[in-house]
Short mmCIF file of C-alpha atoms in Angstrom, two decimals:
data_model
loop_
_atom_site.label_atom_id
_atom_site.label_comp_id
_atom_site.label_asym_id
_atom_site.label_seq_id
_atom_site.Cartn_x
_atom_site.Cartn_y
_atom_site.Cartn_z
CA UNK A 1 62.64 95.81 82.81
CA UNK A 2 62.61 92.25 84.17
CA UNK A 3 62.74 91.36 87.99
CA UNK A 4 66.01 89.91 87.89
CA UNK A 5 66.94 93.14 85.65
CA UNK A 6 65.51 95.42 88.15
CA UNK A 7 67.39 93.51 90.82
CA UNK A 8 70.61 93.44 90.02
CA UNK A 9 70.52 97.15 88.97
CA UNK A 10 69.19 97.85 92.60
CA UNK A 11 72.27 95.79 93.79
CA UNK A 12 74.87 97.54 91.24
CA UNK A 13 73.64 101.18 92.28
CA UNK A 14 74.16 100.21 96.19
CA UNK A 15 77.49 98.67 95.52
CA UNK A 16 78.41 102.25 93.09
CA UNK A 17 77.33 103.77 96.62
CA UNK A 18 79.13 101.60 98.96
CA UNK A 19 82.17 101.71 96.77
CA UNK A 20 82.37 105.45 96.67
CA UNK A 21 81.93 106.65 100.36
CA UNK A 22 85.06 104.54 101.58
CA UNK A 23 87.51 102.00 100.90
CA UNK A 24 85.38 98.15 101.50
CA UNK A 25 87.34 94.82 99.92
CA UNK A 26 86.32 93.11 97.69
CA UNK A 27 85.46 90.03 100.06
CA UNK A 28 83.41 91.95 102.07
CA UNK A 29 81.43 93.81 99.52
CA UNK A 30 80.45 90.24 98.35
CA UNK A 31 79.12 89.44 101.93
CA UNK A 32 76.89 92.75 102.35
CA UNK A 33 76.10 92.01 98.52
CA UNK A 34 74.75 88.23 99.55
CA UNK A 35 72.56 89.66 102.45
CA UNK A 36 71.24 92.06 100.14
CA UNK A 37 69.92 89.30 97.79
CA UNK A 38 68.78 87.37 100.72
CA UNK A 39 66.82 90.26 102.27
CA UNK A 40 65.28 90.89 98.50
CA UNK A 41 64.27 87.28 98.44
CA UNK A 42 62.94 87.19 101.58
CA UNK A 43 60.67 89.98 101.18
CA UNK A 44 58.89 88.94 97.78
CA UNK A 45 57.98 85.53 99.48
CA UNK A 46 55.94 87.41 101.25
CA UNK A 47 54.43 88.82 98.16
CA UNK A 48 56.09 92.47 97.92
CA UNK A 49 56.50 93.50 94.55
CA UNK A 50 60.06 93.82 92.93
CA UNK A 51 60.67 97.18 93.47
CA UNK A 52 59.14 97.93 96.86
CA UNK A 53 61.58 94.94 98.00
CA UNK A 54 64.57 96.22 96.51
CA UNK A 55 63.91 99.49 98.39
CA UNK A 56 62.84 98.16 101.50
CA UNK A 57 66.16 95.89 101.53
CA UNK A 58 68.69 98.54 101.49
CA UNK A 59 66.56 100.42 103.98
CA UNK A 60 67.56 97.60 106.15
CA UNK A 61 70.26 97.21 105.27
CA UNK A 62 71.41 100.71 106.29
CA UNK A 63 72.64 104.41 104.36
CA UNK A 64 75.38 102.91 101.96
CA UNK A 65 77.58 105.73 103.36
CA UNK A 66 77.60 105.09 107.08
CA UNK A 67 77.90 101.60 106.10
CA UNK A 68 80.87 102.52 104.43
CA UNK A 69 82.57 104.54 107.14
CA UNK A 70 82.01 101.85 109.48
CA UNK A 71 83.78 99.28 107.67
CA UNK A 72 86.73 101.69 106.75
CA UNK A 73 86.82 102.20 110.69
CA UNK A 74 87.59 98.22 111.47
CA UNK A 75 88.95 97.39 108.45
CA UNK A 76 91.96 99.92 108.11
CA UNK A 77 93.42 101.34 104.95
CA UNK A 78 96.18 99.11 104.06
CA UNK A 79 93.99 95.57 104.53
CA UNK A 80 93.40 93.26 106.67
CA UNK A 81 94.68 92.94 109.91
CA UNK A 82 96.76 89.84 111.01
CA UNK A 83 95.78 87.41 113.64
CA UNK A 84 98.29 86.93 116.40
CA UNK A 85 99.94 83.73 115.50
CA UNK A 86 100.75 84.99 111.75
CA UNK A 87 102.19 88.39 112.89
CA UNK A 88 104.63 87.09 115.74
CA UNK A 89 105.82 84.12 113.78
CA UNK A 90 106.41 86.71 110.85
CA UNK A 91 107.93 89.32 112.91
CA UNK A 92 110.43 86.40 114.34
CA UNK A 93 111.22 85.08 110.83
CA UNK A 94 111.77 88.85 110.13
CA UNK A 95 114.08 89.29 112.78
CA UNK A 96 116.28 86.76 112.00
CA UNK A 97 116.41 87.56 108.43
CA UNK A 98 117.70 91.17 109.39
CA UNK A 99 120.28 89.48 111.78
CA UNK A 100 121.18 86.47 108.78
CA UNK A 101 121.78 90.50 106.55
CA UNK A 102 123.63 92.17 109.02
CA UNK A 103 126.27 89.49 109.58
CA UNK A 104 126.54 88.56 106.38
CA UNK A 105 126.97 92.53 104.92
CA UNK A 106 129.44 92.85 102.56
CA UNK A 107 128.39 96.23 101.12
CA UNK A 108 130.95 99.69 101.39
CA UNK A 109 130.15 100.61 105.21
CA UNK A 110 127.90 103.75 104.86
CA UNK A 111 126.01 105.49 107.10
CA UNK A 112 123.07 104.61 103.85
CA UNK A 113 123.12 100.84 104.89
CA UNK A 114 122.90 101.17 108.57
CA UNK A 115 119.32 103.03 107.77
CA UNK A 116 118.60 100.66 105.10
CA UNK A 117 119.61 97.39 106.46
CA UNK A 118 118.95 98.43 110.04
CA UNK A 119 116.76 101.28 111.17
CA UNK A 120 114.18 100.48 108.72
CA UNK A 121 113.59 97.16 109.11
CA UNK A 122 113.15 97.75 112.75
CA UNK A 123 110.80 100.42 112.63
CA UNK A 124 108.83 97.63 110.27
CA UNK A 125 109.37 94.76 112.71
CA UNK A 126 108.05 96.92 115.87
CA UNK A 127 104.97 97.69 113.26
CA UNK A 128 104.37 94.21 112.48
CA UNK A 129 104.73 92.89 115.74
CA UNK A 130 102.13 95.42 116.78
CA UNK A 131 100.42 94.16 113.83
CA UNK A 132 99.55 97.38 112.40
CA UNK A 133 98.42 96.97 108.34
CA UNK A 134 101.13 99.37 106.72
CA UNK A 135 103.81 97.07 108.22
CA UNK A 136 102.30 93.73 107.11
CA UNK A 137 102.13 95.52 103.47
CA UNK A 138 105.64 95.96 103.24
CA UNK A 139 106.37 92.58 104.82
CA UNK A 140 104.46 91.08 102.08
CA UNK A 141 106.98 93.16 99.64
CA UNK A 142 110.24 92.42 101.10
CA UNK A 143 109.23 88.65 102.17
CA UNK A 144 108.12 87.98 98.26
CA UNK A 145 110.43 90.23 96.29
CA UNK A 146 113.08 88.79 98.40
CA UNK A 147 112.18 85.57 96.57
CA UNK A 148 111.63 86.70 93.22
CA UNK A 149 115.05 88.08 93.55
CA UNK A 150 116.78 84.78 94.97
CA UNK A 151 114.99 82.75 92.06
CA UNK A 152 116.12 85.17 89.14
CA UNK A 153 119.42 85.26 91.07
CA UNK A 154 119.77 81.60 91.18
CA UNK A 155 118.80 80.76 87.86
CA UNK A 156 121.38 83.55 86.19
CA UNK A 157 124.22 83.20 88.66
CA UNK A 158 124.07 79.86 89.70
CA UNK A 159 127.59 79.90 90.14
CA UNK A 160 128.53 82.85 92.04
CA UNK A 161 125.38 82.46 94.61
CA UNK A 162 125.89 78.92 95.41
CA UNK A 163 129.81 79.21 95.58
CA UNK A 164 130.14 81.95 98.20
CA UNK A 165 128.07 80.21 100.76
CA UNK A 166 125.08 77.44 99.92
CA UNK A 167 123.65 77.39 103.22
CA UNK A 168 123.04 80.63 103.67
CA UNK A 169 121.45 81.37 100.36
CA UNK A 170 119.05 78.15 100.84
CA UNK A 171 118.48 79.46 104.15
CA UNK A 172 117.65 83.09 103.20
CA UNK A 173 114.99 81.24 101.22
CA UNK A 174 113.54 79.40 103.14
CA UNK A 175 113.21 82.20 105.94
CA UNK A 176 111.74 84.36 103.10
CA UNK A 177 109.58 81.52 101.89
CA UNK A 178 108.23 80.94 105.73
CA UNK A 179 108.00 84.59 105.95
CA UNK A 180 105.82 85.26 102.89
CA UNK A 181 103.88 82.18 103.66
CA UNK A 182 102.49 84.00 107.24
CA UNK A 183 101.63 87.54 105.86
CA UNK A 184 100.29 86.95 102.29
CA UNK A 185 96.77 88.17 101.31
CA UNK A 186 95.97 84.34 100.91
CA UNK A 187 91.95 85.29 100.77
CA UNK A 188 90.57 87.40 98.23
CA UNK A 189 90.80 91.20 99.22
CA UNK A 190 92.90 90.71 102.16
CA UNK A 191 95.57 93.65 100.98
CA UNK A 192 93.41 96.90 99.76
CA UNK A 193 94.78 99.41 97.23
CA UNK A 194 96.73 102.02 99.25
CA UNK A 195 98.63 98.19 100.25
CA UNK A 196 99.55 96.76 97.20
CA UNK A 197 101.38 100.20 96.66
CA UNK A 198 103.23 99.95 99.65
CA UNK A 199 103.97 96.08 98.29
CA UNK A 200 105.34 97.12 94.56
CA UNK A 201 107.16 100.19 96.69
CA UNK A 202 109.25 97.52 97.92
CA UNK A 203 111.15 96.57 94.73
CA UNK A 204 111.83 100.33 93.97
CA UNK A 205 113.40 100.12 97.49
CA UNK A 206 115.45 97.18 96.86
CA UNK A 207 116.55 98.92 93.13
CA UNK A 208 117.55 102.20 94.79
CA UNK A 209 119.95 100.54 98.19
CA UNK A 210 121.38 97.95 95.37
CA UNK A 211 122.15 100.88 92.78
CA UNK A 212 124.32 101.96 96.01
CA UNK A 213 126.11 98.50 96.06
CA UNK A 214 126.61 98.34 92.55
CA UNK A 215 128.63 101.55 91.81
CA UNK A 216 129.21 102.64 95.08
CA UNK A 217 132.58 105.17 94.56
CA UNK A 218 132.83 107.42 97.20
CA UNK A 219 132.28 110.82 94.61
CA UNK A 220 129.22 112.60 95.23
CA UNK A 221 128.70 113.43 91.35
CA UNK A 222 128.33 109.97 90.76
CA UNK A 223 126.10 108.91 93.84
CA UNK A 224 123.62 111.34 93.57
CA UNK A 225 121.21 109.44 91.39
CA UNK A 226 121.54 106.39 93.86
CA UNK A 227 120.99 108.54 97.07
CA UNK A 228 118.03 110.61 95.56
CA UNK A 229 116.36 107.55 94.14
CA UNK A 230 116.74 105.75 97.89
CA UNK A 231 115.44 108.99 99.65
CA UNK A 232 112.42 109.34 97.12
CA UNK A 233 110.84 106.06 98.34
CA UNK A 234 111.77 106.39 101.71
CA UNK A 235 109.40 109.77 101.60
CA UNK A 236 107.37 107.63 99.34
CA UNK A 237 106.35 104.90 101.47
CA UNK A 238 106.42 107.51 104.67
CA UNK A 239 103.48 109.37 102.51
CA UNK A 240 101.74 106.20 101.59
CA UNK A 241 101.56 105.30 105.36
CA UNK A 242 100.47 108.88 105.93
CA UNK A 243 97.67 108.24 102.95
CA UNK A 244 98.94 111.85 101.60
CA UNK A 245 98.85 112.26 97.56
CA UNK A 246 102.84 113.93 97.84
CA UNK A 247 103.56 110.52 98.22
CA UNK A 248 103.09 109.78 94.51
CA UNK A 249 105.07 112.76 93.53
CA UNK A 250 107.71 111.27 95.46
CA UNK A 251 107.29 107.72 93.99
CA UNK A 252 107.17 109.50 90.47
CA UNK A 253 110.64 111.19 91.12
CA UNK A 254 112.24 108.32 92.20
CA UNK A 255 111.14 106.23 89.44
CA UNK A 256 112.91 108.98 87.06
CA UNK A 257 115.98 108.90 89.50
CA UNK A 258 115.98 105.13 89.52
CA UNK A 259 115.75 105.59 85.70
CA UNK A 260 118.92 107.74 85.76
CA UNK A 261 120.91 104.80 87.94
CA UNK A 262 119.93 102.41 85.19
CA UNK A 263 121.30 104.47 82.80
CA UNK A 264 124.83 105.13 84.68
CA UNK A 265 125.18 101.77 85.38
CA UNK A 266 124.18 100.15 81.99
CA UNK A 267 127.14 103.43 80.95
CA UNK A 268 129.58 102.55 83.39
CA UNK A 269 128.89 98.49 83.73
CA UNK A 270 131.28 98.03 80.27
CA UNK A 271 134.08 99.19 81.95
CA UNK A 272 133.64 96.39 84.13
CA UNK A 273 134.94 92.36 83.71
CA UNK A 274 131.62 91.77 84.19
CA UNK A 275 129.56 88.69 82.97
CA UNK A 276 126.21 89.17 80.80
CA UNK A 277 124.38 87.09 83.35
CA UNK A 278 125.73 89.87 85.97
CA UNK A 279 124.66 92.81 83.97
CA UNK A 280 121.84 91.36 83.03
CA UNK A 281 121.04 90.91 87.15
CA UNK A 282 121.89 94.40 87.95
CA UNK A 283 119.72 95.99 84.75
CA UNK A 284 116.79 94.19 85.49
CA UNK A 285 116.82 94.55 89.58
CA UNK A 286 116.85 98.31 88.01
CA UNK A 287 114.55 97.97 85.61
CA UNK A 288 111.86 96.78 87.71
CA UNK A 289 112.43 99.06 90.29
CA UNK A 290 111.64 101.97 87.82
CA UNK A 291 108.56 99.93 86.60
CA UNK A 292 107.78 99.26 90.48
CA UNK A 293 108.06 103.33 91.24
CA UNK A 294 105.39 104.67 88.80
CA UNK A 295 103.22 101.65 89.34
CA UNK A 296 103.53 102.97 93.38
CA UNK A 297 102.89 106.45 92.09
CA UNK A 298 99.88 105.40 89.78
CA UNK A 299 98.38 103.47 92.99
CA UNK A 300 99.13 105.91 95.76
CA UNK A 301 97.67 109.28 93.79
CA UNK A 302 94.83 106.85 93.69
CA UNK A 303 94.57 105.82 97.01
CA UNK A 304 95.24 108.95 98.62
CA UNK A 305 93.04 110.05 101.49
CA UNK A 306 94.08 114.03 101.83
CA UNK A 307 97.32 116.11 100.25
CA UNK A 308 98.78 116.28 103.10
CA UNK A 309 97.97 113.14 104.66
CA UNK A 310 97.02 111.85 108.37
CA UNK A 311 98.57 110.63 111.09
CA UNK A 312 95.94 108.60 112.62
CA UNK A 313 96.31 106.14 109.83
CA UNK A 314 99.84 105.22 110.92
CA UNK A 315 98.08 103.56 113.47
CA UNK A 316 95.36 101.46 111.55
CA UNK B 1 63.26 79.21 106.26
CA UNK B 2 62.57 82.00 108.99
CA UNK B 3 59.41 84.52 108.26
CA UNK B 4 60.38 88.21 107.91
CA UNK B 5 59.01 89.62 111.52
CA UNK B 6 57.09 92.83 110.54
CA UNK B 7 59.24 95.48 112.23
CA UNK B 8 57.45 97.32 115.58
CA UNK B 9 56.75 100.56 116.30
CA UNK B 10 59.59 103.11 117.11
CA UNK B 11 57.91 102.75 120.43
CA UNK B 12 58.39 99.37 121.07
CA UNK B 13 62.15 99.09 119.91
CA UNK B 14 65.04 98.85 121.66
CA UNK B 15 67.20 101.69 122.39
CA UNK B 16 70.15 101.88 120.43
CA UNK B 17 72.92 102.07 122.74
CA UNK B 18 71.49 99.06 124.31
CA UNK B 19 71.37 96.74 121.14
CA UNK B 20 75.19 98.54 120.39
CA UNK B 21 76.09 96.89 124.01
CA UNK B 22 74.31 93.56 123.28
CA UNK B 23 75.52 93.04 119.84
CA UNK B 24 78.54 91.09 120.92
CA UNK B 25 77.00 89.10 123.62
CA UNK B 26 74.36 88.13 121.01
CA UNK B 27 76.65 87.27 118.05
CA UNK B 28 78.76 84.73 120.65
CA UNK B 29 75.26 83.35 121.44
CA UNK B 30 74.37 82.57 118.23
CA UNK B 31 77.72 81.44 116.68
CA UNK B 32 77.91 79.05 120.02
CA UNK B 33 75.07 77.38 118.84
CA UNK B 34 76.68 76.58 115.29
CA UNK B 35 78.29 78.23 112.81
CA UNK B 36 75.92 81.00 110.62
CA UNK B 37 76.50 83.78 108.37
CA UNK B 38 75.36 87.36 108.46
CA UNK B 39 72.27 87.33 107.10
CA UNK B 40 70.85 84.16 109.40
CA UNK B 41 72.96 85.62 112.62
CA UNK B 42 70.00 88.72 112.08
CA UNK B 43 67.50 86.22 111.54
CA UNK B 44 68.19 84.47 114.80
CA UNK B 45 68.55 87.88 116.60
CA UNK B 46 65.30 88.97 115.35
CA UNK B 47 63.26 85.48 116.52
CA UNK B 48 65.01 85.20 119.82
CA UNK B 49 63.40 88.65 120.68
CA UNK B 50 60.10 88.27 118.77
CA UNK B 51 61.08 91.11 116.70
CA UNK B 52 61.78 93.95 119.24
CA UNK B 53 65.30 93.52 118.66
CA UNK B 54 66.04 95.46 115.15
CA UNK B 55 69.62 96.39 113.79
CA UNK B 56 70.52 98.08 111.13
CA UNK B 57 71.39 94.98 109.26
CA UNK B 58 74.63 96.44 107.57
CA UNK B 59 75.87 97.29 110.96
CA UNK B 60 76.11 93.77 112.11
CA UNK B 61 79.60 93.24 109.80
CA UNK B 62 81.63 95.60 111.18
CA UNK B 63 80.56 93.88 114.58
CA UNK B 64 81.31 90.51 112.77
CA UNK B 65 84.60 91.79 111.50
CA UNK B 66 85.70 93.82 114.69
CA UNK B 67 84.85 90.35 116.58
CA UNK B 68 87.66 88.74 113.98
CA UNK B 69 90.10 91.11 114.40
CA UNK B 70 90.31 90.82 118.24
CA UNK B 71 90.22 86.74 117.41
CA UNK B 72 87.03 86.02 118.85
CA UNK B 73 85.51 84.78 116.01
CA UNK B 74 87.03 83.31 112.70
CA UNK B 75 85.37 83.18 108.80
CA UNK B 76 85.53 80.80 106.50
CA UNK B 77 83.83 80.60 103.02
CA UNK B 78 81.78 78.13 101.68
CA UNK B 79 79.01 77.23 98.65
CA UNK B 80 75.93 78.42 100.47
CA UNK B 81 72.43 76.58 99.43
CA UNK B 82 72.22 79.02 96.74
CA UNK B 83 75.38 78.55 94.80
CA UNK B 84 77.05 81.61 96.02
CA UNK B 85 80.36 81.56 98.10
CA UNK B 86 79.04 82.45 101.36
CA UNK B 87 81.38 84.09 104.03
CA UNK B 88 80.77 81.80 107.65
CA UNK B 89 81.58 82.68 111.16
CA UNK B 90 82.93 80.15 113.74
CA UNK B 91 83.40 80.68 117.85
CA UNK B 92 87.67 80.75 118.74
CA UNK B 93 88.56 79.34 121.84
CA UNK B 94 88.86 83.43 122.95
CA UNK B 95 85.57 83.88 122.08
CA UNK B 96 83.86 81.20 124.25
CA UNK B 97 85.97 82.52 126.83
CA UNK B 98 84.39 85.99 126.15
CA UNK B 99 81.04 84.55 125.57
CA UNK B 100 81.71 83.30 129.35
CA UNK B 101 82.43 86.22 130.68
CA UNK B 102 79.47 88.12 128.89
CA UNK B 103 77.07 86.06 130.00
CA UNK B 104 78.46 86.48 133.87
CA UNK B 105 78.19 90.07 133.66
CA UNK B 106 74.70 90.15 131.81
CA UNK B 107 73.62 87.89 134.59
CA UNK B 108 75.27 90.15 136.99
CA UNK B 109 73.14 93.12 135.76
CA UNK B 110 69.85 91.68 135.27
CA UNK B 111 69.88 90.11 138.84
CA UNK B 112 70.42 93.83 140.16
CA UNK B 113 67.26 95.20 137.76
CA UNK B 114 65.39 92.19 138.82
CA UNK B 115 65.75 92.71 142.48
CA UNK B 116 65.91 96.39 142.38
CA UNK B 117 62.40 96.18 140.02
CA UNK B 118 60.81 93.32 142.71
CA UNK B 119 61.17 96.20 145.73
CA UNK B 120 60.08 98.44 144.03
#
């Protein structure tokens, strides 16, 4: 084996290591990564052979495991952690979004929107004011599905969005916009794993309180779907903030329920005077909320600390 | 380009919880001076106590990265000498503040030991 071989195998297997005994970004693998090179430099210029430097390098560098632990311990599970400036000026974009949705509700008054449009976003807002990582993750899912929704809404119902009221819609955006701009993962690594999920959760979320808005009727029969689909990621994204593996159970069943509301609706939409651009809307906000529920599931069974989950990571 | 120091005898080091306490006072130091990396921050740490200061050198990034969160210090990345992106650290305005204060306090506890040690 050549030196550089022997090196960079040295520098794979402590990675492997690294990797394994907790959850490091990417960004700062790449750091202790560059000090091991340095260190393995360092030491052959003063003559040690190849592979007494390699092993005397990660002896100073420190048991890949503790390493490990101590990283998880600062950095917490769901990424980085905001700086000041970006959470507060997030949180009060946030909080004037939720106001801009709460005037503006036009949706049947039930008990279901007052949680969705109101006690949920504040129990986000106190966590991302606090800056606690769970609560940036989901910011970063509302603030840019928000957008992706305004764009495909724009470009299919041009008509019906900028008739009702222009200002608001362009204002929505540009809160969202502003929003997305102060919590996104900007750097490499900034949002881990057990994040993104909580991210793609959001558009399930959206899917399942929209599937009430769509065909809301009153009769249980036909609101069941809708109501199990929203409590499924509620418990969802409770579990993923808990790091417990029921949480992908949960995201799995509400991707099947969500499944079922596409299928009502696409049923029950023909009834309706409805436009193709407007079906089209409504299918595909479904669509990718099913797609968005077993991607959560896939990436919280893998992110998953314990089965039952913990509470101390609600904190990190 | 810094020598490697040879590392002293178990003896001669310095006790753990001590360099634990130090660490941050050090890494403000050093980052006061100009901006470094990791790898040269450890460097610097080893010279400026001939070598009797040794950390686990893995340990000093979750120090680093503790020191971010709380806004002391801020990265940035850029093409070090060798080609490789190379993660930076710079001082905030909260961290010469803390780098103020840490020096106060050191200075307030090594004027005790060296009075206490002089009547000794």
């Amino acid at each position: 084996m050549s030196d550089e071989h022997e090196i960079e195998a040295a520098i794979t297997a402590y990675r492997a290591q690294l990797e394994a005994a907790a959850e490091i970004g990417r960004s700062d693998l790449a750091e202790i990564e560059d000090h091991l090179r340095e260190l393995v430099r360092e030491l052959r210029e003063t003559g040690m052979p190849v592979g007494a430097a390699v092993v005397e390098a990660a002896h100073r560098l420190g048991e890949p495991a503790a390493l490990a632990r101590e990283h998880a311990r600062v950095r917490s599970a769901f990424g980085a952690k905001l700086s000041r400036a970006r959470a507060w000026s997030a949180t009060a974009l946030v909080v004037i979004q939720i106001g801009l949705a709460l005037a503006l509700f036009n949706g049947p008054e039930i008990p279901v929107f007052f949680v969705t449009t109101l006690v949920l976003p504040a129990i986000v807002v106190i966590g991302l004011a606090a800056r606690l990582t769970w609560a940036r993750a989901l910011i970063v899912g509302m603030s840019s599905y928000a957008l992706l929704e305004h764009v495909i809404y724009l470009v299919l119902l041009r008509n019906e969005v900028w008739g009702e009221n222009p200002w608001v819609t362009a204002a929505f955006m540009v809160i969202s916009l502003g929003t997305f701009a102060f919590v996104a993962p900007w750097r490499r690594g900034e949002i881990t794993q057990a994040g993104a999920a909580l991210v793609v959760l959001f558009a399930a979320f959206s899917a399942a309180s929209s599937s009430f808005g769509f065909g809301y009727t009153g009769s249980l029969d036909v609101m069941l779907l809708p109501y199990a689909a929203l409590s499924a990621t509620i418990i969802s994204g409770c579990g993923i903030v808990l790091r417990a593996r029921w949480a992908a159970i949960s995201a799995g069943a509400a991707s099947v329920f969500l499944l079922g509301c596409w299928l009502q609706l696409a049923d029950s939409l023909f009834d309706y005077d409805s436009s193709w651009a407007i079906r089209g809307a409504l299918l595909g906000t479904l669509g990718l909320g099913v797609i968005a529920a077993a991607g959560t599931a896939v990436l919280s069974w893998r992110t998953a600390r314990t089965k039952l989950g913990t509470l101390r990571s609600v904190l990190s | 380009m810094p020598r490697a120091v040879r590392s002293p005898k178990p003896a001669e080091r310095i006790a753990k919880d001590l360099i634990a306490a130090s660490a941050t006072a050090l890494v403000l130091s050093i980052l006061n001076k100009g901006d470094s990396y990791g790898y040269a921050i450890i460097q610097e740490v080893r010279e400026l106590s001939g070598g009797q200061l040794e950390w686990s050198e893995g340990m000093l990034y979750p120090v680093l990265h503790r020191m971010e969160d709380q806004e002391l210090i801020e990265s940035f990345e850029e093409r070090g000498e060798n080609g490789r992106k190379r993660k930076y650290y710079r001082l905030r305005p909260d961290g010469r503040r803390a780098l103020a204060e840490e020096r106060r306090q050191w200075d307030v506890v090594h004027a005790a030991l060296t009075k206490a040690w002089r009547t000794a």
